[in-house]
Tab-separated table of C-alpha atoms in Angstrom:
chain	number	residue	atom	x	y	z
A	207	MET	CA	151.967	95.949	195.474
A	208	ASP	CA	152.431	97.595	199.021
A	209	GLU	CA	152.863	101.155	198.810
A	210	SER	CA	153.384	101.815	202.670
A	211	TRP	CA	156.450	100.178	202.720
A	212	GLY	CA	158.683	103.085	203.328
A	213	GLY	CA	157.219	104.731	200.817
A	214	LYS	CA	158.164	101.868	198.056
A	215	GLN	CA	156.619	99.600	196.491
A	216	ARG	CA	156.929	96.016	197.342
A	217	TRP	CA	155.165	92.710	196.043
A	218	VAL	CA	153.287	91.169	199.052
A	219	ARG	CA	150.507	87.951	198.922
A	220	THR	CA	147.228	88.867	198.606
A	221	LYS	CA	143.940	87.123	198.348
A	222	VAL	CA	142.450	86.752	194.664
A	223	ASP	CA	139.303	87.723	194.364
A	224	LEU	CA	137.819	87.518	190.704
A	225	ASP	CA	134.997	89.884	191.058
A	226	ASP	CA	137.724	92.704	191.314
A	227	HIS	CA	139.497	91.316	187.711
A	228	ILE	CA	136.761	89.755	185.325
A	229	ILE	CA	134.646	92.510	184.411
A	230	ILE	CA	131.821	92.804	182.137
A	231	PRO	CA	131.549	96.544	181.010
A	232	ARG	CA	127.861	97.850	179.450
A	233	ILE	CA	128.880	99.347	176.780
A	234	ASP	CA	126.003	101.599	174.803
A	235	PRO	CA	123.633	99.589	172.850
A	236	ALA	CA	122.951	102.192	170.152
A	237	ALA	CA	127.635	102.552	169.386
A	238	VAL	CA	127.510	98.559	169.583
A	239	GLU	CA	125.076	97.901	166.657
A	240	CYS	CA	126.018	101.087	163.995
A	241	ASP	CA	129.813	99.961	164.380
A	242	PRO	CA	130.528	97.003	166.934
A	243	ASP	CA	134.324	96.805	165.911
A	244	LYS	CA	134.363	100.289	166.417
A	245	ALA	CA	132.920	99.924	169.670
A	246	VAL	CA	135.781	97.794	170.704
A	247	GLU	CA	138.140	99.845	169.940
A	248	ASP	CA	136.918	102.905	171.828
A	249	TYR	CA	136.580	100.936	174.965
A	250	VAL	CA	139.805	99.111	174.559
A	251	ALA	CA	141.401	102.866	174.112
A	252	SER	CA	139.360	103.805	177.053
A	253	LEU	CA	141.465	101.344	178.779
A	254	SER	CA	145.063	102.824	178.141
A	255	MET	CA	143.747	106.037	180.193
A	256	LEU	CA	142.357	104.543	183.628
A	257	PRO	CA	145.246	103.269	186.023
A	258	MET	CA	145.453	100.001	187.581
A	259	ASP	CA	144.773	99.038	190.867
A	260	ARG	CA	148.016	98.971	192.599
A	261	ARG	CA	146.280	97.476	196.171
A	262	ARG	CA	145.503	94.338	193.770
A	263	PRO	CA	147.368	92.243	191.398
A	264	LEU	CA	147.945	94.290	188.351
A	265	TRP	CA	145.910	92.198	185.814
A	266	GLU	CA	142.472	91.901	184.674
A	267	PHE	CA	139.895	90.142	181.963
A	268	HIS	CA	137.452	92.161	180.436
A	269	LEU	CA	134.676	89.801	178.565
A	270	LEU	CA	132.575	92.526	175.616
A	271	ASP	CA	129.739	89.987	174.691
A	272	PHE	CA	128.725	90.878	171.821
A	273	PRO	CA	129.348	89.735	167.993
A	274	THR	CA	132.134	92.275	165.548
A	275	SER	CA	132.914	91.254	161.950
A	276	GLU	CA	135.567	88.623	163.117
A	277	ALA	CA	134.035	87.013	166.483
A	278	THR	CA	131.073	86.361	168.478
A	279	SER	CA	132.853	87.764	171.358
A	280	THR	CA	136.156	89.892	172.626
A	281	MET	CA	138.632	89.139	175.345
A	282	VAL	CA	140.653	91.988	176.709
A	283	LEU	CA	143.156	90.977	178.932
A	284	ARG	CA	144.607	93.847	180.456
A	285	LEU	CA	147.742	93.353	182.917
A	286	HIS	CA	151.142	95.271	184.124
A	287	HIS	CA	154.413	94.407	181.877
A	288	SER	CA	155.781	93.284	185.091
A	289	ILE	CA	153.457	90.305	185.066
A	290	GLY	CA	155.316	88.900	181.559
A	291	ASP	CA	155.956	90.610	178.394
A	292	GLY	CA	153.978	89.505	174.864
A	293	MET	CA	156.439	86.334	174.220
A	294	SER	CA	155.653	84.543	177.668
A	295	LEU	CA	151.823	85.699	178.309
A	296	MET	CA	151.090	84.512	174.781
A	297	THR	CA	153.036	81.280	175.222
A	298	LEU	CA	151.104	80.829	178.575
A	299	TYR	CA	147.673	81.617	176.689
A	300	VAL	CA	148.602	79.128	174.420
A	301	ALA	CA	149.357	76.352	176.977
A	302	SER	CA	145.577	77.450	178.789
A	303	SER	CA	143.935	76.748	175.501
A	304	ARG	CA	143.208	73.651	173.950
A	305	SER	CA	142.866	71.699	170.590
A	306	THR	CA	139.328	72.517	168.715
A	307	ALA	CA	139.469	69.115	166.813
A	308	ASP	CA	139.870	67.287	170.203
A	309	PRO	CA	139.028	69.565	173.544
A	310	ALA	CA	141.105	67.400	175.246
A	311	ARG	CA	144.530	67.313	174.172
A	312	LEU	CA	146.717	70.344	174.131
A	313	PRO	CA	147.362	72.429	171.226
A	314	THR	CA	150.213	70.899	168.336
A	315	MET	CA	153.103	73.326	168.055
A	316	PRO	CA	154.975	74.061	164.830
A	317	PRO	CA	158.552	72.314	165.183
A	318	PRO	CA	161.130	74.539	165.362
A	319	PRO	CA	162.767	76.014	162.248
A	320	ARG	CA	165.551	74.738	160.363
A	321	ARG	CA	168.159	77.396	159.695
A	322	THR	CA	169.502	76.220	156.440
A	323	GLY	CA	169.328	79.042	154.514
A	324	GLU	CA	171.584	81.062	152.830
A	325	ILE	CA	171.232	83.930	154.916
A	326	TYR	CA	172.421	81.586	157.894
A	327	GLN	CA	176.071	80.438	156.664
A	328	LEU	CA	178.671	82.137	157.567
A	329	GLN	CA	180.989	83.571	155.130
A	330	PRO	CA	184.082	82.154	155.108
A	331	ARG	CA	187.765	83.603	155.162
A	332	PRO	CA	189.442	83.941	151.858
A	333	PRO	CA	192.643	81.972	151.054
A	334	LEU	CA	195.462	84.262	151.991
A	335	SER	CA	197.029	84.131	148.464
A	336	SER	CA	193.957	86.204	147.502
A	337	GLY	CA	194.877	89.193	148.202
A	338	LYS	CA	191.839	91.488	146.839
A	339	ALA	CA	188.740	89.224	148.383
A	340	LEU	CA	191.093	88.729	151.618
A	341	LEU	CA	191.353	93.024	151.700
A	342	ALA	CA	187.697	93.270	151.009
A	343	TRP	CA	186.874	90.664	153.474
A	344	VAL	CA	188.824	92.746	155.965
A	345	LEU	CA	187.572	96.310	154.555
A	346	SER	CA	183.887	94.597	155.566
A	347	TYR	CA	184.552	94.024	159.088
A	348	LEU	CA	186.545	97.081	159.720
A	349	LEU	CA	183.467	98.632	157.860
A	350	LEU	CA	181.104	97.171	160.409
A	351	ALA	CA	183.134	98.186	163.605
A	352	TRP	CA	183.118	101.937	162.499
A	353	ASN	CA	179.329	101.835	161.710
A	354	THR	CA	178.499	99.929	165.502
A	355	LEU	CA	180.955	102.492	166.674
A	356	VAL	CA	179.478	105.836	165.017
A	357	ASP	CA	175.742	104.439	166.027
A	358	CYS	CA	176.948	104.018	169.955
A	359	VAL	CA	177.993	107.864	169.157
A	360	PHE	CA	174.815	108.797	168.059
A	361	LEU	CA	172.719	106.822	170.464
A	362	ALA	CA	174.901	108.065	173.667
A	363	ALA	CA	174.500	111.956	171.963
A	364	THR	CA	170.663	111.443	171.757
A	365	ILE	CA	170.423	110.368	175.284
A	366	LEU	CA	172.431	113.225	176.831
A	367	PHE	CA	172.144	116.298	174.736
A	368	LEU	CA	170.358	115.184	170.827
A	369	SER	CA	166.540	115.487	170.594
A	370	ASP	CA	165.054	113.409	167.301
A	371	PRO	CA	163.286	115.595	164.880
A	372	ARG	CA	159.497	115.788	165.360
A	373	THR	CA	157.631	113.663	163.278
A	374	MET	CA	154.106	112.735	163.060
A	375	PHE	CA	155.278	108.972	165.026
A	376	MET	CA	156.290	110.632	167.860
A	377	ARG	CA	153.208	112.007	170.781
A	378	SER	CA	152.482	115.411	170.628
A	379	ASP	CA	153.286	115.650	174.104
A	380	GLY	CA	156.654	114.288	173.987
A	381	GLY	CA	155.655	111.562	176.252
A	382	LEU	CA	155.442	113.368	179.586
A	383	GLN	CA	151.874	112.438	179.522
A	384	ALA	CA	151.353	109.433	181.964
A	385	HIS	CA	148.054	108.365	180.672
A	386	HIS	CA	147.757	109.269	176.951
A	387	ARG	CA	144.984	107.952	175.422
A	388	LYS	CA	145.867	104.897	172.813
A	389	ARG	CA	143.910	103.034	170.043
A	390	PHE	CA	144.399	99.388	169.631
A	391	ILE	CA	143.517	98.693	165.510
A	392	HIS	CA	144.560	95.322	164.129
A	393	ARG	CA	144.148	93.640	160.501
A	394	ASN	CA	145.153	90.079	159.647
A	395	LEU	CA	147.868	89.416	156.819
A	396	SER	CA	148.124	85.933	154.930
A	397	LEU	CA	150.834	83.899	156.501
A	398	ASP	CA	151.095	82.109	152.878
A	399	ASP	CA	151.685	85.718	151.574
A	400	VAL	CA	154.377	86.282	153.774
A	401	LYS	CA	156.185	82.660	153.472
A	402	LEU	CA	155.590	83.016	149.815
A	403	ILE	CA	157.959	86.423	149.829
A	404	LYS	CA	160.038	84.904	152.414
A	405	THR	CA	161.169	81.741	150.026
A	406	ALA	CA	161.105	84.194	146.969
A	407	VAL	CA	163.740	86.542	148.136
A	408	LYS	CA	165.734	83.998	151.035
A	409	CYS	CA	164.995	85.432	154.113
A	410	THR	CA	163.344	85.391	157.087
A	411	ILE	CA	159.663	85.489	158.183
A	412	ASN	CA	161.116	88.967	160.512
A	413	ASP	CA	162.426	90.046	157.874
A	414	VAL	CA	159.581	90.374	155.222
A	415	LEU	CA	157.407	91.367	158.376
A	416	VAL	CA	160.409	94.434	158.622
A	417	GLY	CA	160.107	95.649	155.259
A	418	VAL	CA	156.466	95.417	154.702
A	419	THR	CA	156.439	97.704	158.030
A	420	SER	CA	158.764	100.068	156.404
A	421	ALA	CA	157.161	99.984	153.065
A	422	ALA	CA	153.705	101.029	154.707
A	423	LEU	CA	154.850	103.477	157.129
A	424	SER	CA	156.843	105.486	154.074
A	425	ARG	CA	153.119	105.054	152.197
A	426	TYR	CA	151.323	106.749	155.202
A	427	TYR	CA	154.101	108.807	156.383
A	428	PHE	CA	154.303	110.885	152.238
A	429	ARG	CA	150.114	110.027	152.152
A	430	MET	CA	149.891	112.021	155.371
A	431	SER	CA	152.591	114.861	154.598
A	432	ALA	CA	151.819	115.363	151.308
A	433	GLU	CA	151.485	119.186	150.518
A	434	LYS	CA	147.831	119.950	150.111
A	435	ILE	CA	146.451	123.334	149.639
A	436	THR	CA	143.132	125.372	150.705
A	437	LEU	CA	141.053	127.559	148.567
A	438	CYS	CA	139.034	130.590	150.814
A	439	GLY	CA	139.611	128.657	153.525
A	440	HIS	CA	138.291	124.979	152.412
A	441	PRO	CA	140.805	122.111	151.728
A	442	VAL	CA	141.111	121.303	148.170
A	443	VAL	CA	140.940	117.301	147.927
A	444	SER	CA	141.345	116.773	144.303
A	445	MET	CA	141.927	118.843	141.021
A	446	GLY	CA	141.942	118.147	137.522
A	447	SER	CA	141.783	119.831	134.081
A	448	SER	CA	139.767	118.960	130.650
A	449	VAL	CA	138.828	120.823	127.717
A	450	TYR	CA	136.301	120.363	124.974
A	451	GLY	CA	135.435	121.245	121.084
A	452	GLN	CA	138.172	119.720	120.043
A	453	PRO	CA	137.416	116.917	117.605
A	454	GLN	CA	138.462	113.730	118.721
A	455	ALA	CA	136.046	111.279	121.015
A	456	LEU	CA	138.440	111.063	123.880
A	457	THR	CA	140.830	112.932	125.636
A	458	VAL	CA	143.519	112.015	128.415
A	459	HIS	CA	144.593	114.849	131.048
A	460	TYR	CA	147.333	113.611	134.275
A	461	GLN	CA	147.436	115.947	136.912
A	462	ASN	CA	149.078	115.026	140.094
A	463	TYR	CA	148.219	116.622	143.033
A	464	GLY	CA	149.942	115.423	146.405
A	465	ASN	CA	150.496	111.834	146.475
A	466	THR	CA	147.833	111.203	144.085
A	467	ILE	CA	147.200	111.493	139.640
A	468	ASN	CA	143.883	112.591	139.148
A	469	VAL	CA	142.987	111.277	135.543
A	470	THR	CA	140.535	113.643	133.835
A	471	LEU	CA	138.757	111.815	130.497
A	472	ALA	CA	136.729	114.033	128.143
A	473	VAL	CA	134.859	111.695	126.220
A	474	ASP	CA	132.063	111.464	123.421
A	475	ASP	CA	128.842	109.576	125.007
A	476	LYS	CA	128.259	108.029	121.518
A	477	GLN	CA	131.537	106.967	121.118
A	478	PHE	CA	131.807	105.818	125.249
A	479	PRO	CA	128.375	105.001	126.443
A	480	ASP	CA	130.221	103.396	129.123
A	481	CYS	CA	133.316	105.495	129.572
A	482	HIS	CA	133.368	104.769	133.507
A	483	GLU	CA	134.078	101.033	132.875
A	484	LEU	CA	137.070	102.875	131.333
A	485	LEU	CA	138.197	104.927	134.507
A	486	ASP	CA	138.506	101.056	135.629
A	487	ASP	CA	140.178	99.801	132.908
A	488	LEU	CA	142.882	102.630	133.618
A	489	VAL	CA	142.852	101.534	137.421
A	490	GLU	CA	142.826	97.742	136.991
A	491	SER	CA	145.807	98.340	134.660
A	492	ILE	CA	147.953	99.956	136.533
A	493	ARG	CA	147.675	97.310	139.499
A	494	LEU	CA	148.721	94.790	136.257
A	495	ILE	CA	151.555	96.284	135.675
A	496	LYS	CA	152.282	97.279	139.416
A	497	ASN	CA	152.172	93.518	140.307
A	498	ALA	CA	153.994	92.349	137.254
A	499	ALA	CA	156.814	95.199	138.222
A	500	GLY	CA	156.955	93.527	141.134
A	501	LEU	CA	157.121	89.701	140.331
A	502	ARG	CA	160.060	90.996	137.945
A	503	SER	CA	161.993	92.479	140.626
A	504	ILE	CA	161.235	89.456	142.597
A	505	SER	CA	162.238	86.822	139.927
A	506	SER	CA	165.461	89.177	139.413
A	507	VAL	CA	166.612	88.856	143.138
A	508	HIS	CA	165.900	84.849	142.957
A	509	SER	CA	168.229	84.766	139.776
A	510	ASN	CA	171.123	86.429	141.453
């Protein structure tokens, strides 16, 4: 990027020096030995605070040559968005790779999906003789047009004078700081599990991922925003109540606090020598019931 041309940036041809783009950083050995995964996260987060040198091509390879819980080494590709978006860059990355089974062969790409499910089928217009069905069909399109118009008005109003409510998902500085530290974390999901849900509810993989994201954000938000209390300045993590002196060998109390339910057992040691196993059974029982309820919901959707 040449910034000397009338004070504006422009693309210019340049000679690429690989030493400027291939970086092998020195990371604290103690941090790597203590938690290599966190060492990778901390290093990548530090890159978000460093502006790129616009006097040379805006791409960098960072090689972290130490093992983590998932791999023997890590490669971080940092580049400007003007070079490409995520889809094109991943396509280029796959095209530059080779098959593990045959290093001389390009990786096999999956065939394009067949759009044959019910979700892709257009709803036919009801016959003119069916008055109620035709009216419902017309009203559905009018409702779609109305909702689209309302969304457009709210979008324009938000851009001009309205503002989104402050939540934990908005940056504290309002997005004004140019180089704001961000941490990049990841977790692998089972594609087979996603496909199972997709088949059960007759939708697309993207639909499943959107639903999972919505559910996860809701769980996180209500867990983090659940009202909790302090006692003499000390945060209360959990609370529970129980009794003793009763003739029963087992007393169960449930106490709701924040987004958790505390289960407190008052047990007779002689009758329940392995009382902690009873707590484990409680946790396992609610897990089994939750899974059964989820399967029943999926079965109901599938049958409908």
